[in-house]
Short mmCIF file of C-alpha atoms in Angstrom, two decimals:
data_model
loop_
_atom_site.label_atom_id
_atom_site.label_comp_id
_atom_site.label_asym_id
_atom_site.label_seq_id
_atom_site.Cartn_x
_atom_site.Cartn_y
_atom_site.Cartn_z
CA MET A 1280 -5.42 -27.89 -15.14
CA ASN A 1281 -7.16 -25.74 -18.03
CA PHE A 1282 -5.52 -22.68 -19.71
CA ASN A 1283 -7.83 -20.45 -17.65
CA ASN A 1284 -6.02 -21.73 -14.40
CA THR A 1285 -2.59 -22.05 -15.96
CA LEU A 1286 -2.22 -18.50 -17.40
CA PRO A 1287 -2.38 -16.87 -13.98
CA VAL A 1288 0.43 -19.14 -12.74
CA ILE A 1289 2.67 -18.49 -15.83
CA LEU A 1290 2.16 -14.64 -15.47
CA SER A 1291 2.92 -14.92 -11.79
CA LEU A 1292 6.02 -16.76 -12.47
CA ILE A 1293 7.62 -14.53 -14.91
CA PRO A 1294 8.75 -11.67 -12.71
CA LEU A 1295 9.34 -14.09 -9.74
CA VAL A 1296 11.69 -16.11 -11.71
CA PHE A 1297 13.55 -12.97 -12.84
CA GLY A 1298 13.87 -11.63 -9.22
CA ALA A 1299 14.97 -14.88 -7.78
CA VAL A 1300 17.70 -15.07 -10.48
CA TRP A 1301 18.74 -11.63 -9.85
CA LYS A 1302 19.14 -12.22 -6.03
CA LEU A 1303 21.24 -15.13 -6.82
CA SER A 1304 23.62 -13.21 -9.28
CA ASN A 1305 24.93 -10.09 -10.35
CA GLY A 1306 23.96 -8.38 -13.76
CA LYS A 1307 24.13 -4.98 -15.48
CA PHE A 1308 21.72 -2.42 -14.51
CA THR A 1309 20.37 -1.38 -17.79
CA THR A 1310 19.75 -5.16 -18.32
CA HIS A 1311 17.73 -5.59 -14.93
CA LYS A 1312 15.76 -2.48 -15.75
CA SER A 1313 14.85 -3.35 -19.34
CA MET A 1314 13.93 -6.96 -18.60
CA GLY A 1315 11.83 -5.71 -15.55
CA LEU A 1316 9.90 -3.25 -17.77
CA VAL A 1317 9.33 -6.01 -20.56
CA ALA A 1318 7.98 -8.28 -17.76
CA ILE A 1319 5.47 -5.59 -16.60
CA VAL A 1320 4.53 -5.05 -20.23
CA VAL A 1321 3.88 -8.79 -20.64
CA LEU A 1322 1.78 -9.01 -17.24
CA ALA A 1323 -0.15 -5.95 -18.51
CA GLY A 1324 -1.11 -7.78 -21.77
CA GLY A 1325 -2.00 -10.89 -19.92
CA LEU A 1326 -4.51 -8.98 -17.62
CA VAL A 1327 -6.00 -7.47 -20.99
CA TYR A 1328 -6.30 -11.01 -22.31
CA MET A 1329 -7.82 -12.23 -19.03
CA GLN A 1330 -10.37 -9.56 -19.05
CA SER A 1331 -11.44 -10.25 -22.72
CA ALA A 1332 -11.33 -13.94 -22.93
CA PHE A 1333 -11.93 -15.19 -19.41
CA GLU A 1334 -14.67 -14.33 -16.91
CA SER A 1335 -12.17 -13.04 -14.54
CA GLU A 1336 -13.36 -10.89 -11.53
CA ALA A 1337 -12.90 -7.23 -12.62
CA SER A 1338 -12.03 -6.02 -9.06
CA MET A 1339 -9.12 -8.40 -8.92
CA LEU A 1340 -7.84 -7.29 -12.42
CA LEU A 1341 -8.08 -3.74 -11.27
CA LEU A 1342 -6.03 -4.41 -8.05
CA ALA A 1343 -3.27 -6.47 -10.27
CA SER A 1344 -3.22 -3.50 -12.65
CA ALA A 1345 -2.47 -0.90 -9.64
CA ILE A 1346 0.41 -3.23 -8.65
CA LEU A 1347 1.76 -3.22 -12.08
CA LEU A 1348 1.52 0.57 -12.46
CA SER A 1349 3.43 0.95 -9.01
CA ALA A 1350 6.08 -1.63 -10.01
CA PHE A 1351 6.59 0.41 -13.12
CA CYS A 1352 7.13 3.65 -11.28
CA ALA A 1353 9.62 2.11 -8.80
CA ILE A 1354 11.50 0.75 -11.61
CA ILE A 1355 11.80 3.65 -14.11
CA SER A 1356 12.97 5.87 -11.14
CA GLN A 1357 16.17 3.86 -10.21
CA ASP A 1358 19.41 5.34 -10.68
CA ASN A 1359 22.45 3.05 -11.77
CA THR A 1360 23.73 1.96 -8.12
CA GLN A 1361 24.64 -1.24 -6.70
CA GLU A 1362 21.59 -0.86 -4.37
CA ALA A 1363 19.19 -0.60 -7.41
CA LEU A 1364 20.08 -3.92 -8.39
CA ALA A 1365 18.96 -5.47 -5.22
CA THR A 1366 15.90 -3.25 -5.38
CA HIS A 1367 15.14 -4.67 -8.84
CA ALA A 1368 15.30 -8.28 -7.57
CA SER A 1369 13.02 -7.57 -4.55
CA ILE A 1370 10.41 -5.40 -6.72
CA MET A 1371 10.22 -8.54 -9.17
CA ILE A 1372 9.83 -11.12 -6.47
CA VAL A 1373 7.24 -9.08 -4.64
CA LEU A 1374 5.29 -8.33 -7.90
CA GLY A 1375 5.33 -12.03 -9.04
CA LEU A 1376 4.06 -13.04 -5.48
CA SER A 1377 1.40 -10.47 -5.08
CA VAL A 1378 0.11 -10.83 -8.73
CA GLY A 1379 -0.10 -14.77 -7.98
CA VAL A 1380 -2.21 -13.86 -4.85
CA LEU A 1381 -4.73 -11.83 -6.94
CA LEU A 1382 -5.06 -13.72 -10.15
CA ASN A 1383 -4.98 -17.38 -9.03
CA GLN A 1384 -7.75 -19.83 -7.57
CA VAL A 1385 -7.98 -20.31 -3.75
CA ILE A 1386 -5.30 -22.82 -3.03
CA VAL A 1387 -2.73 -21.63 -5.55
CA SER A 1388 -3.52 -18.15 -4.28
CA ARG A 1389 -2.67 -19.02 -0.66
CA VAL A 1390 0.46 -20.70 -1.77
CA PHE A 1391 1.81 -17.33 -3.35
CA LEU A 1392 0.40 -15.38 -0.08
CA CYS A 1393 2.50 -17.51 2.01
CA GLY A 1394 5.50 -17.05 -0.29
CA LEU A 1395 4.86 -13.16 0.20
CA LEU A 1396 4.58 -13.48 3.80
CA GLY A 1397 7.80 -15.68 4.11
CA PHE A 1398 9.65 -12.87 1.90
CA ILE A 1399 8.53 -10.15 4.19
CA ALA A 1400 9.92 -12.15 7.21
CA THR A 1401 13.26 -12.62 5.49
CA SER A 1402 13.19 -8.89 4.46
CA LEU A 1403 13.14 -7.61 8.07
CA ASN A 1404 16.24 -5.86 9.48
CA ARG A 1405 18.60 -8.68 10.51
CA LYS A 1406 20.07 -6.21 13.08
CA GLN A 1407 16.85 -5.87 14.96
CA HIS A 1408 15.79 -9.38 15.20
CA ASN A 1409 16.39 -9.59 19.03
CA THR A 1410 14.03 -6.66 19.78
CA TYR A 1411 10.74 -7.14 21.60
CA ARG A 1412 8.88 -5.51 18.59
CA THR A 1413 10.52 -7.62 15.89
CA LYS A 1414 9.68 -10.67 17.79
CA ILE A 1415 5.97 -9.61 17.97
CA ILE A 1416 6.20 -9.13 14.05
CA PHE A 1417 7.66 -12.47 13.50
CA LEU A 1418 4.89 -14.07 15.55
CA HIS A 1419 2.17 -12.22 13.70
CA ILE A 1420 3.71 -13.25 10.31
CA SER A 1421 4.03 -16.84 11.45
CA LEU A 1422 0.32 -16.85 12.48
CA ALA A 1423 -0.79 -14.97 8.99
CA ILE A 1424 1.24 -18.15 7.26
CA ILE A 1425 -0.50 -20.66 9.25
CA PHE A 1426 -4.08 -18.78 8.70
CA SER A 1427 -3.05 -18.55 4.90
CA LEU A 1428 -2.61 -22.06 4.55
CA GLY A 1429 -5.23 -23.27 6.80
CA SER A 1430 -7.93 -21.17 5.25
CA ALA A 1431 -8.04 -23.37 2.22
CA PHE A 1432 -8.87 -26.49 4.00
CA VAL A 1433 -11.15 -25.50 7.00
CA GLU A 1434 -14.69 -25.06 7.44
CA GLU A 1435 -16.39 -21.81 6.53
CA THR A 1436 -16.37 -20.17 9.90
CA LEU A 1437 -12.61 -20.60 10.38
CA GLN A 1438 -12.15 -19.46 6.88
CA MET A 1439 -14.00 -16.24 7.71
CA PHE A 1440 -11.69 -15.70 10.83
CA SER A 1441 -8.38 -16.46 9.06
CA GLY A 1442 -9.56 -14.07 6.06
CA LEU A 1443 -10.42 -11.29 8.67
CA PHE A 1444 -6.93 -11.76 10.21
CA LEU A 1445 -5.18 -11.45 7.08
CA ALA A 1446 -7.28 -8.54 5.93
CA MET A 1447 -6.71 -6.43 9.22
CA THR A 1448 -2.78 -7.28 8.72
CA PHE A 1449 -2.78 -6.23 5.19
CA LEU A 1450 -5.23 -3.34 5.54
CA PRO A 1451 -3.39 -2.24 8.64
CA LEU A 1452 -5.50 -1.90 11.76
CA ALA A 1453 -3.97 -1.27 14.98
CA PRO A 1454 -2.90 -3.48 17.00
CA PHE A 1455 -2.26 -5.61 13.68
CA HIS A 1456 -0.10 -2.86 11.99
CA LEU A 1457 3.19 -3.87 13.18
CA PRO A 1458 4.27 -5.95 10.26
CA PHE A 1459 3.29 -3.17 7.96
CA VAL A 1460 5.17 -0.48 9.79
CA GLY A 1461 8.25 -2.74 10.14
CA THR A 1462 8.26 -3.48 6.62
CA ILE A 1463 8.04 0.15 5.46
CA LYS A 1464 10.71 1.21 7.82
CA ASP A 1465 13.06 -1.42 6.47
CA ALA A 1466 12.48 -0.98 2.81
CA LYS A 1467 15.16 1.03 1.13
CA GLY A 1468 14.54 3.56 -1.81
CA SER A 1469 11.39 3.17 -3.93
CA LEU A 1470 10.77 -0.12 -2.74
CA SER A 1471 9.26 1.42 0.21
CA SER A 1472 6.61 2.89 -2.07
CA PHE A 1473 6.05 -0.21 -3.74
CA TRP A 1474 5.54 -1.95 -0.47
CA ILE A 1475 2.85 0.48 0.54
CA ILE A 1476 0.72 0.01 -2.40
CA VAL A 1477 1.30 -3.84 -2.68
CA TRP A 1478 0.35 -4.24 1.17
CA LEU A 1479 -2.95 -2.21 0.76
CA ILE A 1480 -3.72 -4.07 -2.49
CA ILE A 1481 -3.58 -7.41 -0.96
CA GLY A 1482 -5.67 -6.06 2.13
CA LEU A 1483 -8.27 -4.85 -0.30
CA ALA A 1484 -8.55 -8.17 -2.02
CA GLU A 1485 -8.71 -10.07 1.32
CA LEU A 1486 -11.55 -7.96 2.52
CA ASN A 1487 -13.28 -7.99 -0.75
CA ARG A 1488 -13.26 -11.96 -0.10
CA ILE A 1489 -14.69 -12.15 3.19
CA TYR A 1490 -16.92 -8.88 2.95
CA SER A 1491 -20.12 -10.55 2.38
CA GLY A 1492 -19.76 -12.78 5.34
CA LEU A 1493 -19.20 -10.01 8.00
CA THR A 1494 -22.00 -9.96 10.58
CA THR A 1495 -23.61 -7.08 12.15
CA GLU A 1496 -21.60 -7.73 15.38
CA MET A 1497 -18.44 -8.03 13.42
CA LEU A 1498 -19.03 -4.67 11.68
CA PHE A 1499 -19.69 -3.00 14.95
CA ILE A 1500 -16.56 -4.34 16.59
CA LEU A 1501 -14.47 -3.46 13.52
CA SER A 1502 -15.93 0.02 13.62
CA LEU A 1503 -14.66 0.38 17.24
CA LEU A 1504 -11.23 -0.80 16.41
CA ALA A 1505 -11.18 1.56 13.43
CA LEU A 1506 -11.83 4.52 15.83
CA ILE A 1507 -8.92 3.55 18.29
CA SER A 1508 -6.69 2.73 15.16
CA ALA A 1509 -7.15 6.30 13.72
CA VAL A 1510 -6.62 8.12 17.23
CA TYR A 1511 -3.40 6.11 17.66
CA ALA A 1512 -2.02 6.65 14.18
CA SER A 1513 -2.87 10.30 13.79
CA LEU A 1514 -1.02 10.85 16.91
CA ALA A 1515 1.86 8.82 15.94
CA ALA A 1516 2.11 10.74 12.47
CA LEU A 1517 1.92 14.10 14.67
CA GLY A 1518 4.89 13.03 16.77
CA GLN A 1519 6.92 11.28 13.83
CA ARG A 1520 10.12 12.86 12.74
CA PHE A 1521 11.08 10.00 10.35
CA ASN A 1522 9.64 10.14 6.81
CA SER A 1523 9.14 6.31 6.45
CA LEU A 1524 7.44 6.18 9.73
CA PHE A 1525 5.37 9.02 9.13
CA VAL A 1526 4.04 7.91 5.82
CA ALA A 1527 3.16 4.50 7.54
CA SER A 1528 1.34 6.15 10.33
CA ALA A 1529 -0.69 8.41 8.08
CA THR A 1530 -1.55 5.37 5.97
CA VAL A 1531 -2.76 3.42 9.01
CA ALA A 1532 -4.90 6.48 10.02
CA HIS A 1533 -6.54 6.69 6.73
CA VAL A 1534 -7.15 3.20 6.29
CA ALA A 1535 -9.18 3.12 9.48
CA LEU A 1536 -11.70 4.88 7.17
CA ILE A 1537 -12.38 1.85 5.12
CA TRP A 1538 -12.94 -0.33 8.27
CA GLY A 1539 -15.24 1.98 9.98
CA LEU A 1540 -17.38 2.76 6.80
CA LEU A 1541 -18.01 -0.94 6.25
CA GLU A 1542 -20.98 -0.47 8.86
CA VAL A 1543 -22.43 2.59 6.87
CA PHE A 1544 -22.12 1.82 3.16
CA PRO A 1545 -23.14 -1.39 1.49
CA GLY A 1546 -21.35 -2.79 -1.44
CA PHE A 1547 -17.58 -2.42 -0.36
CA HIS A 1548 -16.37 -3.44 -4.02
CA LYS A 1549 -18.14 -0.35 -5.34
CA TRP A 1550 -16.45 2.27 -3.03
CA GLY A 1551 -13.87 0.54 -0.84
CA ILE A 1552 -11.54 -0.89 -3.77
CA SER A 1553 -11.63 2.51 -5.55
CA PHE A 1554 -10.60 4.56 -2.36
CA GLY A 1555 -8.35 1.96 -1.13
CA ILE A 1556 -6.32 2.01 -4.46
CA THR A 1557 -6.54 6.12 -4.24
CA LEU A 1558 -5.15 5.84 -0.83
CA ALA A 1559 -2.44 3.45 -1.79
CA PHE A 1560 -1.30 5.71 -4.70
CA VAL A 1561 -1.10 8.86 -2.78
CA MET A 1562 0.78 7.46 0.17
CA GLY A 1563 2.99 5.38 -2.30
CA GLY A 1564 3.67 8.69 -4.17
CA ILE A 1565 4.65 10.52 -1.10
CA SER A 1566 6.87 7.81 0.10
CA LEU A 1567 8.45 7.87 -3.37
CA ALA A 1568 9.26 11.42 -3.46
CA PHE A 1569 10.82 11.15 0.08
CA SER A 1570 13.08 8.44 -1.29
CA PHE A 1571 14.43 10.73 -4.12
CA ILE A 1572 15.46 13.25 -1.29
CA GLN A 1573 16.88 10.53 0.80
CA LYS A 1574 18.74 8.88 -2.16
CA ARG A 1575 20.48 12.42 -2.80
CA TYR A 1576 21.28 13.58 0.55
CA GLY A 1577 20.78 10.51 3.02
CA TRP A 1578 17.81 12.57 4.56
CA LYS A 1579 15.45 10.58 6.78
CA THR A 1580 14.23 13.17 9.23
CA LEU A 1581 11.51 15.73 8.67
CA GLY A 1582 12.69 19.36 8.94
CA ILE A 1583 16.41 18.70 8.13
CA LEU A 1584 15.90 19.98 4.50
CA PRO A 1585 13.27 22.81 4.51
CA GLY A 1586 12.52 25.02 1.31
CA LEU A 1587 12.95 22.35 -1.28
CA ALA A 1588 10.20 23.86 -3.54
CA SER A 1589 12.41 26.62 -4.46
CA PRO A 1590 15.75 24.88 -5.64
CA MET A 1591 13.81 21.78 -6.60
CA PRO A 1592 10.47 23.01 -8.31
CA ARG A 1593 9.72 19.59 -9.99
CA LEU A 1594 9.67 18.22 -6.53
CA GLY A 1595 7.80 20.98 -5.01
CA VAL A 1596 5.06 20.68 -7.49
CA ALA A 1597 4.72 17.04 -6.84
CA MET A 1598 4.56 17.46 -3.31
CA VAL A 1599 2.12 20.25 -3.30
CA PHE A 1600 -0.21 17.96 -5.58
CA LEU A 1601 0.41 14.86 -3.52
CA VAL A 1602 -0.46 16.59 -0.03
CA SER A 1603 -3.45 18.47 -1.50
CA PHE A 1604 -4.95 15.09 -2.67
CA ALA A 1605 -4.07 13.81 0.81
CA LEU A 1606 -5.81 16.20 2.53
CA PHE A 1607 -9.06 15.50 0.58
CA LEU A 1608 -8.65 11.51 0.88
CA PRO A 1609 -11.40 11.22 3.45
CA LEU A 1610 -14.01 12.72 1.10
CA PHE A 1611 -13.69 10.07 -1.62
CA PRO A 1612 -15.33 7.24 0.20
CA ILE A 1613 -18.03 9.40 1.49
CA PHE A 1614 -19.05 10.44 -2.04
CA SER A 1615 -18.89 7.23 -3.74
CA GLY A 1616 -20.53 5.44 -0.74
CA LEU A 1617 -23.45 7.94 -0.78
CA ILE A 1618 -24.05 7.45 -4.42
CA ASP A 1619 -24.48 3.65 -4.02
CA MET A 1620 -26.33 4.02 -0.79
CA PRO A 1621 -29.82 2.62 -0.37
CA THR A 1622 -32.56 5.01 0.09
CA ILE A 1623 -33.52 3.68 3.55
CA VAL A 1624 -30.64 3.87 6.04
CA ASN A 1625 -30.31 1.31 8.78
CA SER A 1626 -31.39 3.19 11.88
CA ASN A 1627 -29.19 1.36 14.20
CA ILE A 1628 -26.00 2.71 12.64
CA GLU A 1629 -24.19 4.95 14.90
CA ILE A 1630 -23.85 8.03 12.79
CA GLY A 1631 -21.98 9.96 15.59
CA ARG A 1632 -19.36 7.46 15.86
CA ILE A 1633 -19.01 7.44 12.17
CA SER A 1634 -18.72 11.14 11.76
CA PHE A 1635 -16.21 11.42 14.60
CA LEU A 1636 -13.90 8.85 12.83
CA PHE A 1637 -14.31 10.99 9.60
CA LEU A 1638 -13.64 14.20 11.29
CA LEU A 1639 -10.69 12.87 13.18
CA VAL A 1640 -8.97 11.37 10.19
CA TRP A 1641 -9.64 14.55 7.97
CA LEU A 1642 -8.67 17.17 10.73
CA GLY A 1643 -5.72 15.11 11.73
CA GLY A 1644 -4.55 14.68 8.41
CA GLY A 1645 -5.00 18.11 7.56
CA TRP A 1646 -2.71 19.07 10.42
CA TYR A 1647 0.08 16.50 10.03
CA PHE A 1648 0.16 16.65 6.13
CA ILE A 1649 0.34 20.50 6.06
CA GLN A 1650 2.85 20.52 8.72
CA MET A 1651 4.99 18.09 6.86
CA LEU A 1652 4.64 20.19 3.67
CA HIS A 1653 5.89 23.21 5.66
CA GLN A 1654 8.81 21.22 6.95
CA THR A 1655 9.98 20.20 3.48
CA ALA A 1656 8.56 22.20 0.63
CA PHE A 1657 8.37 25.68 1.96
CA GLY A 1658 10.60 27.77 4.04
CA GLU A 1659 14.03 28.87 3.39
CA ALA A 1660 16.44 26.70 1.65
CA ARG A 1661 19.78 25.83 3.12
CA SER A 1662 23.04 27.22 1.47
CA ASP A 1663 25.26 24.53 2.30
CA VAL A 1664 23.32 21.91 0.12
CA PRO A 1665 23.89 21.15 -3.45
CA TYR A 1666 20.50 20.85 -4.63
CA SER A 1667 19.36 18.95 -7.76
CA ASP A 1668 15.94 18.50 -9.13
CA LEU A 1669 14.09 15.46 -9.85
CA ARG A 1670 15.28 13.79 -12.88
CA LEU A 1671 12.36 13.31 -15.75
CA THR A 1672 11.88 9.65 -14.96
CA GLU A 1673 11.49 10.63 -11.36
CA PHE A 1674 8.91 13.03 -11.96
CA VAL A 1675 7.02 10.69 -14.43
CA ALA A 1676 7.00 7.95 -11.65
CA VAL A 1677 5.43 10.37 -9.39
CA SER A 1678 3.02 11.94 -11.83
CA ALA A 1679 1.79 8.43 -12.80
CA LEU A 1680 0.86 7.55 -9.32
CA LEU A 1681 -0.96 10.88 -8.88
CA LEU A 1682 -2.83 10.10 -12.31
CA GLY A 1683 -3.49 6.84 -11.03
CA ALA A 1684 -4.94 8.30 -7.83
CA ALA A 1685 -7.13 10.55 -9.67
CA TYR A 1686 -8.59 7.92 -12.15
CA SER A 1687 -9.59 5.66 -9.13
CA GLY A 1688 -10.86 8.13 -6.98
CA MET A 1689 -12.77 10.74 -9.33
CA ILE A 1690 -13.35 8.64 -12.44
CA HIS A 1691 -13.48 4.90 -11.79
#
């Protein structure tokens, strides 16, 4: 194995080893936090070196950079608690496995993906293992592991369908969204935000791998599934009271745009990856902001703590910017897709269906995001709650995700 293939493995193992050791032993909070940040800096340096020295795929390096930024934000925003030590370990393990999926060659990448899927399965809430929904999730993850391993050794047609199954799992499209929703629901603190970003990034990488092999018939079926998924997820978000499930449902609704627009705009790597990263950062930012409130007050239900913008101005500013960005998310793939669109448009494309999907996601998002903002940031603050605004590191973490979303959506 030459150095070009060895370096990505080494980079992936650095945070993975840290996380595994921390899972098995206790340590000091400051040590974990410092070592975690050093590992992220080392990985960032490795990505820069790979971009300059190797002929690495630019899109994969961009996706890996997005995961590094989200890991940085998740770590710096941690408080010195016993729960934070477990969160640090999980972040490092997921970081190592996900970077391994993105940077390595096919067979090695699939091994890391199986490890990531296995970690997802072991992280699910043990108390809910006997529920019907959780059994479906375990079955789904088991199939994903089988498809992941098998795709490296089967013929091209089976590779395509295996990759499509994985892509619909990690770019969650109903009815393949249950593992995503279950993982976000069970994740604690900033780990929920990190999972959202990692999940979508892996999905973008999988879709990018199989995109060129999607046939016209496949694209048509995917566009119909996207429409169904958008309707279902938008209604779920409107009726959702728990903050983690609200963000998960809103994410599934917006991901439907990626699948629906595949039939319209060619060159997924030109518009889809940048939009997917923007979407991941915005939803991850909203989830991260919610985690700060939950950490302070144990708040999980929307509407219990209204009027946060007044006693917590930093949080108020962050929420207003995040929701404002979220309201205009559907416009980003439209603009970037139109720029790269050929002059002659395929006359067979169902413009009406795609327009309906766009309006559904946009208008639905406008409704439930504004409703969520009024339930949290605005209104009269409660007099019986000792409010404390975001710490500087927390505000920096949310701001970094916002800046990342702006760069990916408007500049890149």
